[in-house]
Amino acid sequence: MLAFMAVLPIIVVVIMMAALNYPAKKALPVAWILSCIVALTAWGMELKTVFGASIYGAIKSLDVLLVIFGAVLILNTLKLSGAMASINNGFKGITTDRRIQALIVAWLFGAFIEGAAGFGTPAALAGPLLVGLGFPPLAAAMIALIYNSIPVPFGVVGVPTFGAMSVLEQSLSSAPMSIEAFRFLLSKWIAVPQAVIGTFVPLLGLCFLTKFFGEERSIKPALAVAPFAIFAGLAFTIPFLVTAWFLANELPSLIGALIGLPIVLWAAKSGFLVPKKNWDFPEKSKWDETWIGVNNNLDQEDEKSSMPLWLAWTPYFLIATILVLTRVPSLGLKGWMTQQVLTIPPVFGFSVFTYKLSYLFSPGTVFAIIALITVILHRMTKEQTINAWKLTFKQLASPLIALVFGVAMVQLMLNSNINPSNMDSMMVEMAKAAVNIFGSAWPLVSPFVGVLGSFISGSNTVSNILFAAFQFDVATQLNISHTLIVALQVIGGAMGNMICVNNIVAACATVGAIGVEGILIRRNFIPCLICTLAAAFFVMFLLKVTNIY
């Protein structure tokens, strides 16, 4: 009964957004109210604690809002400076085929940004860039989120996997290996399923792109480019797997993208495996209104620009360079930047509700600074600069409401263990119920716990912190491989990136597709389900043929 009460707010979110097409700004406040009722009644939490967790969550939404603000600002700045028109023309010089453009921008450029920055940044950058190239906003958000899954376990220089390790110290105290050895082993067996599945994810994403946004509404145009899509998959997954196997979890996504991107760019430019027949979206007059949302800037890609391509791309090069330099611990900048912290005192005196923001380390700050530099680099007028900022604040109105209530609900669920009866949190109760129901079939269910954690918290890292130790203990109870079960947790959390509420809202906000979040959840649930089940069955096979700790 407790598990059902805990999952009720999630069910409401899914029904309102995915089934009834309510926008996130309406669904999430309702879900927050319901979670408050559950917390006060079923969990017996004090009113002060409920509001403390909620206020803390509302403040914590700044983490995501800052990234959205910066990403939207850099996009609007590039649009008004003429840079986006120049970038669009540059891509046409490589290829005008939208399928190839999606692979280059969302799959490989997105993987690089995930490896360097993570935390929703790939969709926030790749999505708007695709819109600038002429993609419907909903299509850009969908493909960016589908592709932002395989690189995630090793994103932000390995943070999600480090997150899992951070809660396993006690569990590993009696293990026949050191913590460091387990991390190395875990990295290998996260990478193997991810590499196998990831080889085909580019093709899977294109199938959804052509099915939902092609004039023929068929997957045939995607299958026509299958050789190139699988080639693009291998260009990333082979160096990704080799790096994870020999260097552990810090660099697989970064190195995979750094090697794969130039290879695929060369292939596209030279026509290697590229279909002779070009593919494009229908004319804009035929676009469904749901493809557009509230985006008001769709005509930009038809503009002409005399700006040199190198100058147009300079802001993105600067962003990528700064993100890499500030994410690699050995370079020293990361330590200094993370120490520059804005601290808000504990809400209602609860130390757990102390908000800290490493404002210099946030990707959103990097985006905003580069947007200001772009004003100078691109010699923008005062009027253009003011308009970029005005438009950005206008576009943030709806996602602000959704994120404030969404993160407030998440923090309430995560901290519901602060109650007079010392009950476990709502998240833990849901997971425990799943174990009782599925028992020995747990390997099939395990990754979906990771998906659930990401869906609610908006982060693979948080999902792993919540459930990695729990998954390890379940493996002990069932006497099966600890490594593979924890790997499934991490992989599931990565797949959950496709549908997690925070990422859906953020992606829609950055491309301007406000109000269609439910459609995106509904559609992305299918590739999320396919990839998660593929990982589960693959690991079940490994459990039968290997003897890994």
Coordinates of C-alpha atoms in Angstrom, one line a residue:
M1 CA 0.0 0.0 0.0
L2 CA 2.8 2.4 0.9
A3 CA 4.5 1.8 -2.5
F4 CA 1.2 2.5 -4.3
M5 CA 0.8 5.8 -2.3
A6 CA 4.4 6.7 -3.2
V7 CA 4.0 6.1 -6.9
L8 CA 0.6 7.9 -7.1
P9 CA 2.1 11.3 -7.9
I10 CA 4.1 9.8 -10.7
I11 CA 1.1 8.1 -12.1
V12 CA -0.7 11.4 -12.0
V13 CA 2.2 13.1 -13.9
V14 CA 2.2 10.3 -16.6
I15 CA -1.6 10.4 -17.0
M16 CA -1.9 14.2 -17.2
M17 CA 1.1 14.7 -19.5
A18 CA 1.3 11.6 -21.6
A19 CA -2.4 10.6 -21.8
L20 CA -4.3 13.9 -21.4
N21 CA -1.7 16.2 -23.0
Y22 CA -1.6 18.6 -20.1
P23 CA 1.5 20.8 -20.3
A24 CA 4.1 20.3 -17.6
K25 CA 3.3 23.7 -16.0
K26 CA -0.1 22.3 -15.1
A27 CA 0.7 18.7 -14.4
L28 CA 3.6 19.1 -12.0
P29 CA 1.9 21.6 -9.5
V30 CA -1.0 19.0 -9.2
A31 CA 1.5 16.2 -8.7
W32 CA 3.4 18.3 -6.0
I33 CA 0.1 18.9 -4.1
L34 CA -0.6 15.2 -4.2
S35 CA 2.9 14.3 -3.0
C36 CA 2.4 16.7 -0.1
I37 CA -0.9 14.9 0.9
V38 CA 0.8 11.5 0.7
A39 CA 3.8 12.8 2.8
L40 CA 1.5 14.2 5.5
T41 CA -0.8 11.2 5.7
A42 CA 0.8 8.0 4.7
W43 CA 4.3 9.0 5.8
G44 CA 3.2 11.1 8.8
M45 CA 5.7 13.9 8.0
E46 CA 5.5 17.1 9.9
L47 CA 4.1 20.1 7.9
K48 CA 7.3 22.0 8.6
T49 CA 9.4 19.2 7.0
V50 CA 7.1 18.9 4.0
F51 CA 7.3 22.6 3.2
G52 CA 11.0 22.6 4.0
A53 CA 11.7 20.0 1.4
S54 CA 9.4 21.7 -1.1
I55 CA 11.0 25.1 -0.6
Y56 CA 14.5 23.6 -0.9
G57 CA 13.4 21.8 -4.1
A58 CA 12.0 25.1 -5.5
I59 CA 15.4 26.8 -4.8
K60 CA 17.3 23.8 -6.2
S61 CA 15.5 24.2 -9.5
L62 CA 18.0 27.0 -10.1
D63 CA 20.5 24.2 -11.0
V64 CA 18.4 23.3 -14.1
L65 CA 17.0 26.8 -14.8
L66 CA 20.5 28.3 -15.0
V67 CA 21.5 25.8 -17.7
I68 CA 18.2 26.4 -19.6
F69 CA 18.7 30.2 -19.4
G70 CA 22.3 30.0 -20.7
A71 CA 21.4 27.6 -23.5
V72 CA 18.4 29.6 -24.7
L73 CA 20.4 32.9 -24.4
I74 CA 23.3 31.6 -26.5
L75 CA 20.8 30.3 -29.1
N76 CA 18.9 33.6 -29.3
T77 CA 22.2 35.5 -29.4
L78 CA 23.5 33.4 -32.3
K79 CA 20.2 33.8 -34.1
L80 CA 20.1 37.5 -33.9
S81 CA 23.8 37.9 -34.8
G82 CA 23.3 35.9 -38.0
A83 CA 25.6 33.1 -36.8
M84 CA 22.9 30.5 -36.9
A85 CA 22.1 31.2 -40.5
S86 CA 25.8 30.8 -41.3
I87 CA 26.0 27.5 -39.4
N88 CA 23.0 26.3 -41.3
N89 CA 24.6 27.1 -44.6
G90 CA 27.8 25.4 -43.4
F91 CA 25.9 22.2 -42.7
K92 CA 24.4 22.3 -46.1
G93 CA 27.9 22.3 -47.4
I94 CA 28.5 19.0 -45.7
T95 CA 25.0 17.5 -46.2
T96 CA 21.5 18.7 -46.6
D97 CA 20.2 15.3 -45.5
R98 CA 18.4 15.8 -42.2
R99 CA 19.2 12.2 -41.2
I100 CA 22.9 12.8 -41.5
Q101 CA 22.6 16.2 -39.7
A102 CA 20.8 14.5 -36.8
L103 CA 23.6 12.0 -36.5
I104 CA 26.4 14.6 -36.6
V105 CA 24.7 17.1 -34.2
A106 CA 22.6 15.1 -31.8
W107 CA 24.5 11.8 -31.7
L108 CA 28.2 12.8 -31.9
F109 CA 28.3 16.5 -30.9
G110 CA 25.8 15.7 -28.2
A111 CA 27.9 12.8 -26.9
F112 CA 30.9 15.1 -26.7
I113 CA 29.0 17.7 -24.7
E114 CA 27.6 14.9 -22.4
G115 CA 31.2 13.6 -21.8
A116 CA 32.3 17.1 -20.9
A117 CA 29.3 18.7 -19.1
G118 CA 26.2 16.4 -18.8
F119 CA 23.3 17.5 -16.6
G120 CA 21.0 18.0 -19.5
T121 CA 23.5 20.1 -21.4
P122 CA 23.6 18.0 -24.6
A123 CA 19.9 18.4 -25.3
A124 CA 20.1 22.1 -24.3
L125 CA 22.8 22.7 -27.0
A126 CA 22.1 20.1 -29.7
G127 CA 18.3 20.7 -29.7
P128 CA 18.4 24.4 -30.5
L129 CA 21.2 23.9 -33.0
L130 CA 19.0 21.4 -34.9
V131 CA 16.1 23.9 -34.8
G132 CA 18.5 26.5 -36.2
L133 CA 19.2 24.1 -39.1
G134 CA 15.5 23.8 -39.9
F135 CA 14.3 20.9 -37.7
P136 CA 10.8 21.1 -36.2
P137 CA 11.3 22.0 -32.5
L138 CA 9.5 18.8 -31.3
A139 CA 11.7 16.7 -33.6
A140 CA 14.9 18.4 -32.4
A141 CA 14.0 17.8 -28.7
M142 CA 13.0 14.2 -29.4
I143 CA 16.1 13.1 -31.3
A144 CA 18.4 15.0 -28.9
L145 CA 17.0 13.2 -25.9
I146 CA 17.0 9.7 -27.6
Y147 CA 20.7 10.1 -28.4
N148 CA 21.5 11.5 -25.0
S149 CA 21.4 8.1 -23.4
I150 CA 24.4 5.9 -24.4
P151 CA 27.1 8.4 -23.3
V152 CA 25.4 9.2 -20.0
P153 CA 27.0 6.7 -17.6
F154 CA 30.4 8.3 -18.4
G155 CA 29.1 11.8 -18.7
V156 CA 30.7 14.8 -16.9
V157 CA 34.0 12.9 -16.9
G158 CA 32.4 9.8 -15.3
V159 CA 30.2 11.4 -12.6
P160 CA 27.2 9.1 -12.8
T161 CA 29.4 6.0 -12.3
F162 CA 31.2 7.8 -9.5
G163 CA 27.8 8.5 -8.0
A164 CA 27.1 4.8 -7.9
M165 CA 30.4 4.1 -6.3
S166 CA 29.9 6.8 -3.6
V167 CA 27.2 4.8 -1.9
L168 CA 28.9 1.3 -2.2
E169 CA 31.8 1.7 0.3
Q170 CA 30.0 -0.2 3.1
S171 CA 28.5 -2.8 0.7
L172 CA 32.0 -3.5 -0.6
S173 CA 33.6 -3.9 2.8
S174 CA 33.4 -7.7 2.6
A175 CA 34.0 -7.9 -1.2
P176 CA 37.0 -9.9 -2.6
M177 CA 38.4 -6.7 -4.2
S178 CA 39.2 -3.1 -3.5
I179 CA 36.7 -0.3 -4.1
E180 CA 38.9 1.0 -7.0
A181 CA 39.1 -2.5 -8.5
F182 CA 35.3 -2.7 -8.4
R183 CA 34.9 0.7 -10.1
F184 CA 37.2 -0.5 -12.9
L185 CA 35.2 -3.7 -13.3
L186 CA 31.9 -1.9 -13.1
S187 CA 33.0 0.5 -15.8
K188 CA 33.9 -2.4 -18.2
W189 CA 30.5 -4.1 -17.7
I190 CA 28.5 -0.9 -18.1
A191 CA 30.3 -0.2 -21.3
V192 CA 29.8 -3.6 -22.9
P193 CA 25.9 -3.5 -23.1
Q194 CA 26.0 0.3 -23.8
A195 CA 28.3 -0.3 -26.7
V196 CA 26.3 -3.1 -28.2
I197 CA 23.0 -1.3 -27.9
G198 CA 24.6 2.1 -28.7
T199 CA 25.7 0.8 -32.1
F200 CA 22.1 0.6 -33.2
V201 CA 20.6 3.6 -31.2
P202 CA 21.5 6.0 -34.1
L203 CA 19.4 4.0 -36.4
L204 CA 16.6 3.6 -33.8
G205 CA 16.5 7.4 -33.4
L206 CA 16.2 8.0 -37.1
C207 CA 13.3 5.5 -37.3
F208 CA 11.4 7.6 -34.9
L209 CA 12.4 10.8 -36.7
T210 CA 11.2 9.7 -40.1
K211 CA 8.1 7.9 -38.7
F212 CA 6.8 10.9 -36.8
F213 CA 8.1 13.8 -38.8
G214 CA 8.5 12.6 -42.4
E215 CA 6.0 13.4 -45.0
E216 CA 5.6 9.6 -45.7
R217 CA 5.3 8.8 -42.0
S218 CA 7.4 5.7 -42.4
I219 CA 10.6 4.2 -41.1
K220 CA 11.7 3.3 -44.7
P221 CA 13.8 6.5 -45.1
A222 CA 15.6 5.6 -41.9
L223 CA 16.3 2.1 -43.0
A224 CA 17.6 3.5 -46.3
V225 CA 20.4 5.2 -44.3
A226 CA 21.0 2.2 -42.0
P227 CA 24.6 1.5 -43.2
F228 CA 25.6 5.1 -42.4
A229 CA 23.7 5.1 -39.1
I230 CA 25.4 1.9 -37.9
F231 CA 28.7 3.3 -39.1
A232 CA 28.1 6.4 -37.0
G233 CA 27.2 4.2 -34.1
L234 CA 30.4 2.2 -34.4
A235 CA 32.5 5.3 -34.8
F236 CA 31.5 6.2 -31.3
T237 CA 31.0 2.9 -29.5
I238 CA 34.3 1.2 -30.5
P239 CA 36.6 3.9 -28.9
F240 CA 34.0 4.3 -26.2
L241 CA 34.3 0.6 -25.2
V242 CA 38.1 0.4 -25.6
T243 CA 38.5 3.5 -23.4
A244 CA 36.1 2.1 -20.7
W245 CA 37.9 -1.3 -20.8
F246 CA 41.4 0.1 -20.3
L247 CA 40.9 3.6 -18.6
A248 CA 37.7 3.1 -16.5
N249 CA 34.9 5.6 -16.3
E250 CA 36.3 9.2 -16.7
L251 CA 36.9 9.5 -20.5
P252 CA 34.9 6.9 -22.6
S253 CA 32.2 9.4 -23.8
L254 CA 34.7 12.2 -24.4
I255 CA 37.1 10.0 -26.4
G256 CA 34.4 8.2 -28.2
A257 CA 33.0 11.5 -29.5
L258 CA 36.4 13.1 -30.2
I259 CA 37.3 10.1 -32.4
G260 CA 33.9 9.5 -33.8
L261 CA 32.9 13.0 -34.8
P262 CA 35.7 13.7 -37.3
I263 CA 35.3 10.2 -38.8
V264 CA 31.6 10.7 -39.4
L265 CA 32.1 14.3 -40.7
W266 CA 34.6 12.9 -43.2
A267 CA 32.2 10.1 -44.3
A268 CA 29.3 12.6 -44.7
K269 CA 31.5 15.0 -46.7
S270 CA 32.9 12.3 -49.0
G271 CA 29.6 10.6 -49.5
F272 CA 30.7 7.3 -47.9
L273 CA 27.6 5.1 -47.2
V274 CA 25.4 8.2 -47.7
P275 CA 22.2 7.4 -49.7
K276 CA 21.9 9.1 -53.1
K277 CA 18.3 10.2 -52.3
N278 CA 18.2 13.1 -49.9
W279 CA 15.6 13.3 -47.1
D280 CA 14.0 16.4 -45.6
F281 CA 11.0 17.4 -43.6
P282 CA 7.7 18.5 -45.3
E283 CA 7.3 22.1 -46.1
K284 CA 6.6 24.2 -43.0
S285 CA 3.0 24.9 -44.2
K286 CA 2.4 21.2 -43.7
W287 CA 3.9 21.0 -40.2
D288 CA 1.5 19.9 -37.4
E289 CA 1.1 22.6 -34.8
T290 CA 2.4 20.1 -32.1
W291 CA 5.7 20.1 -34.0
I292 CA 6.2 23.7 -33.2
G293 CA 4.8 24.4 -29.7
V294 CA 5.2 28.1 -28.9
N295 CA 8.3 28.7 -31.0
N296 CA 8.2 32.0 -32.7
N297 CA 11.6 32.0 -34.5
L298 CA 11.3 29.3 -37.1
D299 CA 12.2 31.5 -40.1
Q300 CA 15.8 32.1 -39.1
E301 CA 17.3 29.3 -41.0
D302 CA 16.1 30.9 -44.3
E303 CA 18.0 34.1 -43.6
K304 CA 21.3 34.9 -45.4
S305 CA 24.4 35.7 -43.5
S306 CA 27.8 36.9 -44.7
M307 CA 29.5 35.8 -41.4
P308 CA 32.4 33.5 -41.9
L309 CA 31.7 29.9 -40.8
W310 CA 34.7 29.8 -38.4
L311 CA 33.4 33.0 -36.6
A312 CA 29.8 31.6 -36.4
W313 CA 31.1 28.4 -34.8
T314 CA 33.5 30.1 -32.4
P315 CA 31.0 30.4 -29.5
Y316 CA 30.4 26.6 -29.6
F317 CA 34.2 25.9 -29.8
L318 CA 34.7 28.2 -26.8
I319 CA 31.9 26.4 -24.9
A320 CA 33.3 23.0 -25.7
T321 CA 36.9 24.0 -24.8
I322 CA 35.9 25.6 -21.5
L323 CA 33.7 22.7 -20.5
V324 CA 36.5 20.2 -21.1
L325 CA 39.2 22.4 -19.3
T326 CA 36.9 22.8 -16.3
R327 CA 35.7 19.2 -16.0
V328 CA 39.1 17.3 -16.0
P329 CA 40.2 17.2 -12.4
S330 CA 43.9 17.0 -13.1
L331 CA 43.9 20.4 -14.8
G332 CA 43.1 22.1 -11.5
L333 CA 40.3 24.4 -12.6
K334 CA 37.5 22.1 -11.5
G335 CA 38.6 22.2 -7.9
W336 CA 38.9 25.9 -7.8
M337 CA 35.6 26.5 -9.6
T338 CA 33.6 24.1 -7.5
Q339 CA 34.8 25.9 -4.4
Q340 CA 33.1 29.2 -5.5
V341 CA 29.8 28.4 -3.9
L342 CA 26.6 30.4 -3.3
T343 CA 25.1 29.0 -0.1
I344 CA 21.5 29.6 1.1
P345 CA 21.1 28.8 4.8
P346 CA 19.2 25.6 5.9
V347 CA 15.4 25.9 5.2
F348 CA 13.6 25.9 8.5
G349 CA 16.9 24.8 10.2
F350 CA 17.1 21.4 8.5
S351 CA 20.8 21.0 7.6
V352 CA 19.8 18.6 4.8
F353 CA 18.0 21.4 3.1
T354 CA 21.1 23.7 2.7
Y355 CA 21.3 24.8 -0.8
K356 CA 24.7 25.2 -2.5
L357 CA 25.3 26.4 -6.0
S358 CA 28.7 26.2 -7.6
Y359 CA 27.8 29.1 -9.9
L360 CA 31.0 29.2 -11.8
F361 CA 31.0 25.5 -12.5
S362 CA 27.4 25.5 -13.9
P363 CA 27.3 25.0 -17.7
G364 CA 24.6 27.7 -17.7
T365 CA 27.2 30.3 -16.5
V366 CA 29.5 29.2 -19.2
F367 CA 26.8 29.6 -21.8
A368 CA 25.9 33.1 -20.5
I369 CA 29.5 34.3 -20.4
I370 CA 30.0 33.0 -24.0
A371 CA 26.8 34.8 -25.0
L372 CA 28.2 38.1 -23.8
I373 CA 31.6 37.4 -25.5
T374 CA 29.6 36.6 -28.7
V375 CA 28.1 40.1 -28.6
I376 CA 31.6 41.5 -29.1
L377 CA 32.9 38.8 -31.4
H378 CA 29.9 39.2 -33.8
R379 CA 29.7 42.9 -33.4
M380 CA 26.0 42.9 -32.4
T381 CA 24.1 46.1 -31.9
K382 CA 22.7 47.2 -28.6
E383 CA 19.2 46.5 -29.9
Q384 CA 20.1 43.0 -31.0
T385 CA 21.6 42.2 -27.6
I386 CA 18.6 43.5 -25.7
N387 CA 16.2 41.6 -27.9
A388 CA 18.2 38.4 -27.3
W389 CA 17.9 38.8 -23.5
K390 CA 14.2 39.8 -23.6
L391 CA 13.3 36.8 -25.7
T392 CA 15.2 34.5 -23.4
F393 CA 13.3 35.7 -20.3
K394 CA 10.0 35.4 -22.1
Q395 CA 10.7 31.8 -23.1
L396 CA 11.6 30.9 -19.5
A397 CA 8.1 31.7 -18.1
S398 CA 6.5 28.3 -18.6
P399 CA 9.5 26.0 -17.8
L400 CA 10.0 28.1 -14.6
I401 CA 6.7 27.0 -13.2
A402 CA 7.1 23.4 -14.3
L403 CA 10.6 23.0 -12.9
V404 CA 10.0 24.7 -9.5
F405 CA 7.1 22.4 -8.8
G406 CA 8.8 19.3 -10.4
V407 CA 12.0 19.6 -8.4
A408 CA 10.0 20.5 -5.2
M409 CA 8.1 17.2 -5.6
V410 CA 11.3 15.2 -6.2
Q411 CA 13.0 16.6 -3.1
L412 CA 9.9 15.8 -1.0
M413 CA 9.9 12.2 -2.2
L414 CA 13.7 11.9 -1.7
N415 CA 13.5 13.3 1.8
S416 CA 10.3 11.6 3.0
N417 CA 12.5 9.4 5.2
I418 CA 12.5 12.4 7.6
N419 CA 9.5 11.3 9.6
P420 CA 8.6 10.4 13.2
S421 CA 8.3 6.7 12.4
N422 CA 11.7 6.4 10.6
M423 CA 10.0 5.0 7.5
D424 CA 12.1 4.6 4.4
S425 CA 11.6 7.3 1.7
M426 CA 9.0 7.0 -1.0
M427 CA 11.7 6.1 -3.6
V428 CA 13.0 3.2 -1.5
E429 CA 9.5 1.9 -0.7
M430 CA 8.8 1.7 -4.5
A431 CA 12.0 -0.2 -5.1
K432 CA 11.4 -2.7 -2.2
A433 CA 7.9 -3.4 -3.5
A434 CA 9.4 -4.2 -6.9
V435 CA 11.8 -6.7 -5.4
N436 CA 9.0 -8.5 -3.5
I437 CA 7.0 -8.8 -6.7
F438 CA 9.7 -9.9 -9.2
G439 CA 12.1 -11.9 -7.1
S440 CA 14.5 -14.1 -9.3
A441 CA 13.3 -12.2 -12.4
W442 CA 15.1 -9.1 -10.9
P443 CA 17.7 -8.7 -13.7
L444 CA 14.8 -8.0 -16.1
V445 CA 13.4 -5.4 -13.7
S446 CA 16.6 -3.9 -12.3
P447 CA 17.3 -1.3 -15.1
F448 CA 13.7 0.0 -14.7
V449 CA 14.5 1.0 -11.2
G450 CA 17.3 3.1 -12.7
V451 CA 14.8 4.5 -15.2
L452 CA 12.4 5.4 -12.4
G453 CA 15.1 7.2 -10.5
S454 CA 16.1 9.3 -13.5
F455 CA 12.5 9.9 -14.5
I456 CA 11.7 11.4 -11.1
S457 CA 15.0 13.0 -10.1
G458 CA 16.1 14.1 -13.6
S459 CA 19.6 12.7 -13.1
N460 CA 21.4 9.4 -13.7
T461 CA 23.8 10.4 -10.9
V462 CA 21.0 10.9 -8.4
S463 CA 19.3 7.7 -9.5
N464 CA 22.5 5.8 -8.9
I465 CA 23.1 7.4 -5.5
L466 CA 19.5 6.5 -4.5
F467 CA 19.5 2.9 -5.7
A468 CA 23.1 1.5 -6.3
A469 CA 23.5 0.2 -2.8
F470 CA 20.0 -1.2 -2.9
Q471 CA 20.7 -3.0 -6.2
F472 CA 24.0 -4.4 -4.7
D473 CA 22.1 -5.8 -1.7
V474 CA 19.5 -7.4 -4.0
A475 CA 22.3 -9.1 -5.9
T476 CA 23.6 -10.4 -2.6
Q477 CA 20.2 -11.8 -1.6
L478 CA 19.7 -13.5 -5.0
N479 CA 23.4 -14.7 -5.2
I480 CA 24.0 -13.2 -8.6
S481 CA 26.6 -10.9 -10.0
H482 CA 26.9 -7.7 -8.1
T483 CA 28.8 -6.0 -10.9
L484 CA 26.2 -6.7 -13.6
I485 CA 23.2 -5.8 -11.4
V486 CA 24.7 -2.4 -10.4
A487 CA 25.7 -2.0 -14.1
L488 CA 22.0 -2.4 -15.0
Q489 CA 21.1 0.3 -12.5
V490 CA 23.5 2.7 -14.1
I491 CA 22.4 1.8 -17.7
G492 CA 18.7 2.1 -16.8
G493 CA 19.3 5.5 -15.3
A494 CA 21.0 6.5 -18.5
M495 CA 18.1 5.3 -20.6
G496 CA 15.7 7.2 -18.3
N497 CA 17.3 10.4 -19.6
M498 CA 15.1 10.1 -22.7
I499 CA 11.9 10.6 -20.6
C500 CA 12.9 12.2 -17.3
V501 CA 10.6 15.1 -16.5
N502 CA 13.5 17.6 -16.0
N503 CA 15.1 16.8 -19.3
I504 CA 11.8 16.8 -21.2
V505 CA 10.9 20.3 -19.8
A506 CA 14.4 21.6 -20.4
A507 CA 14.6 20.3 -23.9
C508 CA 11.2 21.7 -24.9
A509 CA 12.1 25.0 -23.3
T510 CA 15.4 25.4 -25.1
V511 CA 13.9 24.6 -28.5
G512 CA 10.7 26.6 -27.8
A513 CA 8.3 23.7 -28.0
I514 CA 6.4 24.6 -24.9
G515 CA 3.2 22.7 -24.1
V516 CA 4.0 19.5 -25.9
E517 CA 6.0 17.8 -23.2
G518 CA 3.4 15.0 -22.8
I519 CA 3.7 14.1 -26.5
L520 CA 7.5 13.9 -26.1
I521 CA 7.2 11.6 -23.0
R522 CA 4.8 9.3 -24.9
R523 CA 7.0 9.0 -27.9
N524 CA 10.4 8.7 -26.2
F525 CA 9.0 6.1 -23.8
I526 CA 9.1 3.6 -26.7
P527 CA 12.9 3.9 -27.5
C528 CA 13.5 4.0 -23.8
L529 CA 11.6 0.8 -23.3
I530 CA 13.3 -0.9 -26.3
C531 CA 16.8 0.0 -25.1
T532 CA 16.2 -0.8 -21.4
L533 CA 14.8 -4.2 -22.3
A534 CA 17.7 -4.9 -24.7
A535 CA 20.1 -4.1 -21.8
A536 CA 18.2 -6.4 -19.4
F537 CA 18.1 -9.4 -21.8
F538 CA 21.8 -8.8 -22.8
V539 CA 22.8 -8.8 -19.1
M540 CA 20.7 -11.9 -18.4
F541 CA 22.6 -13.6 -21.1
L542 CA 25.9 -12.5 -19.5
L543 CA 24.7 -13.8 -16.2
K544 CA 24.4 -17.3 -17.7
V545 CA 27.7 -17.3 -19.6
T546 CA 30.0 -15.4 -17.3
N547 CA 31.1 -15.6 -13.6
I548 CA 31.7 -11.9 -12.8
Y549 CA 31.7 -10.8 -9.1

